[in-house]
PDB file of N, CA and C in Angstrom:
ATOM      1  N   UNK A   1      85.316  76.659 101.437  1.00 61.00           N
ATOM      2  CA  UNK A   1      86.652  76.605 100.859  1.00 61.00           C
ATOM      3  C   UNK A   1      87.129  75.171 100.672  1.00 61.00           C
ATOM      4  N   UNK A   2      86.479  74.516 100.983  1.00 74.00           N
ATOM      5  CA  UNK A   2      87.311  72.859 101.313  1.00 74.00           C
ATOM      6  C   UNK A   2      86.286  72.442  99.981  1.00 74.00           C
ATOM      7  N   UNK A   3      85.502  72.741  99.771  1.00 80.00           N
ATOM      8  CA  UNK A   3      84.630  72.027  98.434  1.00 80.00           C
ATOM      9  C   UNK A   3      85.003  72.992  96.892  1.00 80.00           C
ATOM     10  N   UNK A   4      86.320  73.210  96.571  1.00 82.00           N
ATOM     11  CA  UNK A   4      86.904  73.609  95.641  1.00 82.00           C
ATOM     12  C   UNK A   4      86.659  74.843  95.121  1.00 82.00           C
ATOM     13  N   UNK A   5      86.991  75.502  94.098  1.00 88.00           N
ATOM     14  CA  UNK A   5      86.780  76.608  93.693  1.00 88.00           C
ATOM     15  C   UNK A   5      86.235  77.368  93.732  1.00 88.00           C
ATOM     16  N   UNK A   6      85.501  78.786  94.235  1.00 89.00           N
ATOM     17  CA  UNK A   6      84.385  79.036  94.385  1.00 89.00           C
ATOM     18  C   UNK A   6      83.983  79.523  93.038  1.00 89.00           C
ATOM     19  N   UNK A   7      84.820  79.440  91.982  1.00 90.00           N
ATOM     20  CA  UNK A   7      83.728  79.897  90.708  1.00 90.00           C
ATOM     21  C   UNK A   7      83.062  78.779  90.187  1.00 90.00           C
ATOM     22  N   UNK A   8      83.713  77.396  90.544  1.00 91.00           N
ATOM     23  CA  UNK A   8      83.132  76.013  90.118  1.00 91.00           C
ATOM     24  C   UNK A   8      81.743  75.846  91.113  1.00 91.00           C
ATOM     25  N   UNK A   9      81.444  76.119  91.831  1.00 92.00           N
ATOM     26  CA  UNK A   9      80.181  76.368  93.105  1.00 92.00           C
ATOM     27  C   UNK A   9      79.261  77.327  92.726  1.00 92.00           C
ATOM     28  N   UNK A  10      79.494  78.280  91.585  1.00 92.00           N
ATOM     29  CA  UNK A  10      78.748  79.357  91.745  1.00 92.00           C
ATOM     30  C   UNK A  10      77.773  78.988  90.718  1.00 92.00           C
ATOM     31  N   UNK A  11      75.935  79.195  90.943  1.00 94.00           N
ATOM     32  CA  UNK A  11      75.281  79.028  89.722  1.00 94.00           C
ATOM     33  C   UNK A  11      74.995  80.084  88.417  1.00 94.00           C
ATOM     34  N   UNK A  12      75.562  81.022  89.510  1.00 95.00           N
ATOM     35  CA  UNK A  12      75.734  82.354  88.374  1.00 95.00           C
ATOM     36  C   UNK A  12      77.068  82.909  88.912  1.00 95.00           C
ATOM     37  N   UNK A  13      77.672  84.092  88.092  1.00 95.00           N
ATOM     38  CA  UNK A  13      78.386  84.512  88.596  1.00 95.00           C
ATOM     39  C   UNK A  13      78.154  86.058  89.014  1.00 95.00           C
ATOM     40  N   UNK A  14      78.881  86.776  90.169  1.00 94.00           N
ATOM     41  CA  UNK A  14      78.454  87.443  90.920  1.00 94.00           C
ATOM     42  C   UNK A  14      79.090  88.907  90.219  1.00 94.00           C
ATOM     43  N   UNK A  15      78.324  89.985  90.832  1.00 96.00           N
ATOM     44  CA  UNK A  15      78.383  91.671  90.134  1.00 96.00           C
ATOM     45  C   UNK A  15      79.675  91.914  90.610  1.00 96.00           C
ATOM     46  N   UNK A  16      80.809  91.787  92.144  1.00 95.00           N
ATOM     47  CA  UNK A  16      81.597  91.685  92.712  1.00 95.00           C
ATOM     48  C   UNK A  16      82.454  91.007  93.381  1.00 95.00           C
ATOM     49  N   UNK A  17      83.880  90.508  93.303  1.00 93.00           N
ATOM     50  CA  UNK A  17      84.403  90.563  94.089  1.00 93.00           C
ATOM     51  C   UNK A  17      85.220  90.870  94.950  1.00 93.00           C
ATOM     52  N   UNK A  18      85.503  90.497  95.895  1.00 93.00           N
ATOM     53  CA  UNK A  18      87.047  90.973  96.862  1.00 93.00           C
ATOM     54  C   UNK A  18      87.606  89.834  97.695  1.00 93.00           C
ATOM     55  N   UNK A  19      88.681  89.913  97.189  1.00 91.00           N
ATOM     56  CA  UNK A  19      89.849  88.887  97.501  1.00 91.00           C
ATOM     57  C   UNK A  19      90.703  88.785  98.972  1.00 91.00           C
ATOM     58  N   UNK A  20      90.762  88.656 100.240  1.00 90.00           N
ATOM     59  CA  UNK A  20      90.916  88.965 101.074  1.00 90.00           C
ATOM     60  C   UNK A  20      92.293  88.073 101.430  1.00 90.00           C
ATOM     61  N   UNK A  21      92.686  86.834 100.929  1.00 87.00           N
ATOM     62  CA  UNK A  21      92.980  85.759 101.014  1.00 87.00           C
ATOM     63  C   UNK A  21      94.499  85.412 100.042  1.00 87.00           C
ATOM     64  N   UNK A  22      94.243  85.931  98.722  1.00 87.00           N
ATOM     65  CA  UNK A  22      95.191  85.898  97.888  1.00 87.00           C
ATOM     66  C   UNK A  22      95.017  84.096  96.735  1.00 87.00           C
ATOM     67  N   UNK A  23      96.505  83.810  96.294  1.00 87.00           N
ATOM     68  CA  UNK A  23      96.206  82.223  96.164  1.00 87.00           C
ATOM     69  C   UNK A  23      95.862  81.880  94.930  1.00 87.00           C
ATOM     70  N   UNK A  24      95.136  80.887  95.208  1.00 86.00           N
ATOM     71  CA  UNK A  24      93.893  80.081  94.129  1.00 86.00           C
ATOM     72  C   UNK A  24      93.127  80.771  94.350  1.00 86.00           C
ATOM     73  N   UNK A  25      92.252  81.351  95.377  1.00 84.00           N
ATOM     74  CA  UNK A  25      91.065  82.004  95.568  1.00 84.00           C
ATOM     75  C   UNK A  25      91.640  83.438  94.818  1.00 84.00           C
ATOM     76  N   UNK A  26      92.282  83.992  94.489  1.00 89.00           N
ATOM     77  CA  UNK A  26      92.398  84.932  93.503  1.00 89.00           C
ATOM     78  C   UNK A  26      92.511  84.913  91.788  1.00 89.00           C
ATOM     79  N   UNK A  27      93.299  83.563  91.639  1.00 90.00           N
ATOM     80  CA  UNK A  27      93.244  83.039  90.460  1.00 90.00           C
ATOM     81  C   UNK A  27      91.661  82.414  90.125  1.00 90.00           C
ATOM     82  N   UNK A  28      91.115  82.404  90.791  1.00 92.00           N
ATOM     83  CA  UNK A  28      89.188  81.667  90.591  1.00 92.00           C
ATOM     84  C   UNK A  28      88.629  82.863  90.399  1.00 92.00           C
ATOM     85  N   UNK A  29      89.485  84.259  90.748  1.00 90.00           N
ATOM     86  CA  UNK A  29      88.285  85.289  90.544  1.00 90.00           C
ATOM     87  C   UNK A  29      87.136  85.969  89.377  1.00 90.00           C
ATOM     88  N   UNK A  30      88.104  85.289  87.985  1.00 92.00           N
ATOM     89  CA  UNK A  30      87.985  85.632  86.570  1.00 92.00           C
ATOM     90  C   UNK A  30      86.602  85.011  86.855  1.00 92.00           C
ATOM     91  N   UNK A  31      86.298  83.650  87.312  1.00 93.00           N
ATOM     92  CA  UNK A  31      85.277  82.580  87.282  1.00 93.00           C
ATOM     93  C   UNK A  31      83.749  83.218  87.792  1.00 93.00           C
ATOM     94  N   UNK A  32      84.230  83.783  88.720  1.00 93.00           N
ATOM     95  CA  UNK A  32      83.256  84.535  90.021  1.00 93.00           C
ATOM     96  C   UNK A  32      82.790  85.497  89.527  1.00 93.00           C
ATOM     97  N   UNK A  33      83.108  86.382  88.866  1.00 94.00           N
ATOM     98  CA  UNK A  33      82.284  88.000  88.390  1.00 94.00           C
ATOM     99  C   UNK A  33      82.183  88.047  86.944  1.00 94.00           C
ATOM    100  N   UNK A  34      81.213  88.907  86.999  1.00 95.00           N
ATOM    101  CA  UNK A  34      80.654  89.109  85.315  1.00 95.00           C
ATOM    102  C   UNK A  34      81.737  90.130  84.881  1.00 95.00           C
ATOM    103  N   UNK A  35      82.290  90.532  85.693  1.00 95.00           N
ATOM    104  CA  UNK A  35      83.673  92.084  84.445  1.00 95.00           C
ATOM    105  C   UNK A  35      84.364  91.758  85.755  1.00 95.00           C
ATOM    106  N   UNK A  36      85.900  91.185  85.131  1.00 93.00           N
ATOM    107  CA  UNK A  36      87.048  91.422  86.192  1.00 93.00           C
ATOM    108  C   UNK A  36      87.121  92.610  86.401  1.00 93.00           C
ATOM    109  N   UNK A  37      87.098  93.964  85.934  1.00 95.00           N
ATOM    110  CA  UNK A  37      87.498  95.118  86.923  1.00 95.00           C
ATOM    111  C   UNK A  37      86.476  95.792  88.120  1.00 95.00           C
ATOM    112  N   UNK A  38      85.416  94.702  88.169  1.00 95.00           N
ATOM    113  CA  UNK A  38      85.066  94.525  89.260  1.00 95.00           C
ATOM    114  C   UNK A  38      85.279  93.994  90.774  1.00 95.00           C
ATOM    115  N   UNK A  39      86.470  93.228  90.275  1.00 94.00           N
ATOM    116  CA  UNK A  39      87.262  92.584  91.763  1.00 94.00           C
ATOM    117  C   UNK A  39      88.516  93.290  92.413  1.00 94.00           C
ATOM    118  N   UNK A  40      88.572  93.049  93.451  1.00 95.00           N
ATOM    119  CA  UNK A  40      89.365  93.969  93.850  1.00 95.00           C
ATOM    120  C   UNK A  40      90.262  92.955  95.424  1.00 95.00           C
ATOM    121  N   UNK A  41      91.102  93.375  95.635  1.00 94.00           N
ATOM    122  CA  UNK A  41      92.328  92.287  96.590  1.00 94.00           C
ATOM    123  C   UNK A  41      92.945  93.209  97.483  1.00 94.00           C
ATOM    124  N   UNK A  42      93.218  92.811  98.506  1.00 93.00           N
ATOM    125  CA  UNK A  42      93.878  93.114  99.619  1.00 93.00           C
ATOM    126  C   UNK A  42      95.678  92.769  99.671  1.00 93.00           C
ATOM    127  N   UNK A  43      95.741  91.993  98.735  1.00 89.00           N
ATOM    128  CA  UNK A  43      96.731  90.786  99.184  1.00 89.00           C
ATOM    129  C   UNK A  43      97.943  90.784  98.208  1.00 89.00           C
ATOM    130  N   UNK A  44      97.210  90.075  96.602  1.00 90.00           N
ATOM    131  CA  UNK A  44      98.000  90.388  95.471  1.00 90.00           C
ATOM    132  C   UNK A  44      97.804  91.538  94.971  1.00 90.00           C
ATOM    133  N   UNK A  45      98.670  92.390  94.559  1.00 93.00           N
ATOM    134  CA  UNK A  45      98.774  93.767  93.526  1.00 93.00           C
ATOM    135  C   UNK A  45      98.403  92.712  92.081  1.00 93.00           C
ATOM    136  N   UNK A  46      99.615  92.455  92.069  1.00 93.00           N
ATOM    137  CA  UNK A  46     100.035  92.342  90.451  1.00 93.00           C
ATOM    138  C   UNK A  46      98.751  91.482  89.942  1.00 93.00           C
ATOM    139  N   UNK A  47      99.005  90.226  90.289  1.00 92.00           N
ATOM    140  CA  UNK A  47      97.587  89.170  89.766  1.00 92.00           C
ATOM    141  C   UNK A  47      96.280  90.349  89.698  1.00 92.00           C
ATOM    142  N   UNK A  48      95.892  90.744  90.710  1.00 93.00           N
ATOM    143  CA  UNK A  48      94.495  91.304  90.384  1.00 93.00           C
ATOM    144  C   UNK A  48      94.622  92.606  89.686  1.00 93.00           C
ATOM    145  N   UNK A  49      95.542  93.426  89.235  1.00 95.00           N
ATOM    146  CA  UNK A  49      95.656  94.298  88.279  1.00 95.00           C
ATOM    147  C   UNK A  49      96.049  94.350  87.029  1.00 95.00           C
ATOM    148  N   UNK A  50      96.760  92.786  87.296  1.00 94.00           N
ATOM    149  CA  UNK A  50      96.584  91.697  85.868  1.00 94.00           C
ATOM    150  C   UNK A  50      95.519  91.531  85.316  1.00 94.00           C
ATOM    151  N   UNK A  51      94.207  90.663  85.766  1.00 92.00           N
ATOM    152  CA  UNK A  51      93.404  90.640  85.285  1.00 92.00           C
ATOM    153  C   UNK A  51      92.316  92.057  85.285  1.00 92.00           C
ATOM    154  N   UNK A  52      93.011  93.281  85.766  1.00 95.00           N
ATOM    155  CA  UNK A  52      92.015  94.639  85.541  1.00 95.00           C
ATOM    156  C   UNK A  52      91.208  94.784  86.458  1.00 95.00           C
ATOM    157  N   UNK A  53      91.502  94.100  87.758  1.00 95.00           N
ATOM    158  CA  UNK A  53      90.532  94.803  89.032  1.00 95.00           C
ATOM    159  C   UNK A  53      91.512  95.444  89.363  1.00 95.00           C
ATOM    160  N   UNK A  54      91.404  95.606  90.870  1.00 94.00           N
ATOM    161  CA  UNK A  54      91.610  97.106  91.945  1.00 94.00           C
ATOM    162  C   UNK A  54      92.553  96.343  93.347  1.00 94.00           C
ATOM    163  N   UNK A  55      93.574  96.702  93.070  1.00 95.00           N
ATOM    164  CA  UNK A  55      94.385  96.826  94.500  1.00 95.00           C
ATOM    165  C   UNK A  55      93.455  97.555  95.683  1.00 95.00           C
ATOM    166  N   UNK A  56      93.435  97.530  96.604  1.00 92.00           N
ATOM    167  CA  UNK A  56      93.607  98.088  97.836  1.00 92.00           C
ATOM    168  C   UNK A  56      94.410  97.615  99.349  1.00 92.00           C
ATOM    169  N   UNK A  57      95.299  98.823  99.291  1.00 88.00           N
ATOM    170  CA  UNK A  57      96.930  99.206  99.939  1.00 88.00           C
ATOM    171  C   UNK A  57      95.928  99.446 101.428  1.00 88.00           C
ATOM    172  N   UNK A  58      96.227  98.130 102.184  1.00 80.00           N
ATOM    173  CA  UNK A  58      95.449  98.138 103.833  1.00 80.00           C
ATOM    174  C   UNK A  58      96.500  98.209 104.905  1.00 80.00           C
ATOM    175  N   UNK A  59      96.924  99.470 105.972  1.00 77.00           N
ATOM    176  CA  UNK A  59      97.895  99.039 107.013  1.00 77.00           C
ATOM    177  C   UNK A  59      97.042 100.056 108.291  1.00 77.00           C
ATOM    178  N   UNK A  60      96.932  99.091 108.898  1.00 73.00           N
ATOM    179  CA  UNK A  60      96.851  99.166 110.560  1.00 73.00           C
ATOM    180  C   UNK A  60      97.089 100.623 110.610  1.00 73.00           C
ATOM    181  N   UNK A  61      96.854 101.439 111.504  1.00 72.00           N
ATOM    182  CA  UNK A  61      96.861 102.477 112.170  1.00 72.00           C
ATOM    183  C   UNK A  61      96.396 102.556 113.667  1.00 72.00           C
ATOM    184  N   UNK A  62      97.737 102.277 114.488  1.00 70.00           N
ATOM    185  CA  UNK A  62      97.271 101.642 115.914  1.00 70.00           C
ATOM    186  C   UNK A  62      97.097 103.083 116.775  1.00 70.00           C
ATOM    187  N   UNK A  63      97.278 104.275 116.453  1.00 69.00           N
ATOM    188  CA  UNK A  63      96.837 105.696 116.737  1.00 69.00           C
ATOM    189  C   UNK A  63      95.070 105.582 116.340  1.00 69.00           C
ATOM    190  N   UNK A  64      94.615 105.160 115.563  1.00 60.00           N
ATOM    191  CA  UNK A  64      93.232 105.402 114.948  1.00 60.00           C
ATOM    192  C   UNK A  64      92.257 103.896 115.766  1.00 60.00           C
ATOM    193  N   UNK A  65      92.805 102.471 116.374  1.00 56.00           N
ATOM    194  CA  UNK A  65      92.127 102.230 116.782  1.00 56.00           C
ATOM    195  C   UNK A  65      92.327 102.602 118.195  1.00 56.00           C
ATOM    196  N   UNK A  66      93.157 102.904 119.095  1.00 54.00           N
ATOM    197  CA  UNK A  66      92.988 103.482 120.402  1.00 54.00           C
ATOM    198  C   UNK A  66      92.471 104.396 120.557  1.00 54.00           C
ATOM    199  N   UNK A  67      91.806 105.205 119.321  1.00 51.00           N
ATOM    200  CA  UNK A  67      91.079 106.414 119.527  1.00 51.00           C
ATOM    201  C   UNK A  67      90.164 106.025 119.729  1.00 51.00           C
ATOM    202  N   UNK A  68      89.585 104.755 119.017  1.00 50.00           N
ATOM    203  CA  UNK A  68      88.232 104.799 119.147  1.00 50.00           C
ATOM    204  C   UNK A  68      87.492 103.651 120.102  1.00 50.00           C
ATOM    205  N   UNK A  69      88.480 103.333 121.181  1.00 53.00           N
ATOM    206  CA  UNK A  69      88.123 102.891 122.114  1.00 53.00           C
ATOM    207  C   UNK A  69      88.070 103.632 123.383  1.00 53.00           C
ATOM    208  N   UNK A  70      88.363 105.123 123.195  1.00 50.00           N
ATOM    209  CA  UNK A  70      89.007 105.825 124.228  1.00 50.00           C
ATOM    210  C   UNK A  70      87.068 106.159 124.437  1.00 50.00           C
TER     211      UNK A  70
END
């Protein structure tokens, strides 16, 4: 992350991504994959359904991890 963009780093660009982060690193995503509706974000809605990837809506469920430590 400290050596700039990761679509400026990439020698090809990749079948997927996912955005975990939001940012610049979401705005670089166009750079990174061969078909934006291949990327998909945790973070921004709008930007990444702007460019035609995939939201995914992530919340904790603190019932579901105490289960599975039980």
């Amino acid at each position: 992350h400290t050596q700039g963009p990761v679509g400026a780093q990439l020698t090809a660009k990749a079948d997927a991504v996912v955005d975990l982060i939001g940012g610049d690193a979401l705005e670089d995503a166009p750079n990174q994959v061969r078909d934006t509706a291949r990327g998909a974000a945790v973070v921004d809605a709008e930007t990444v359904l702007g460019m035609g990837g995939h939201y995914v809506f992530v919340r904790p469920e603190r019932d579901h991890h105490d289960a599975r430590r039980a």
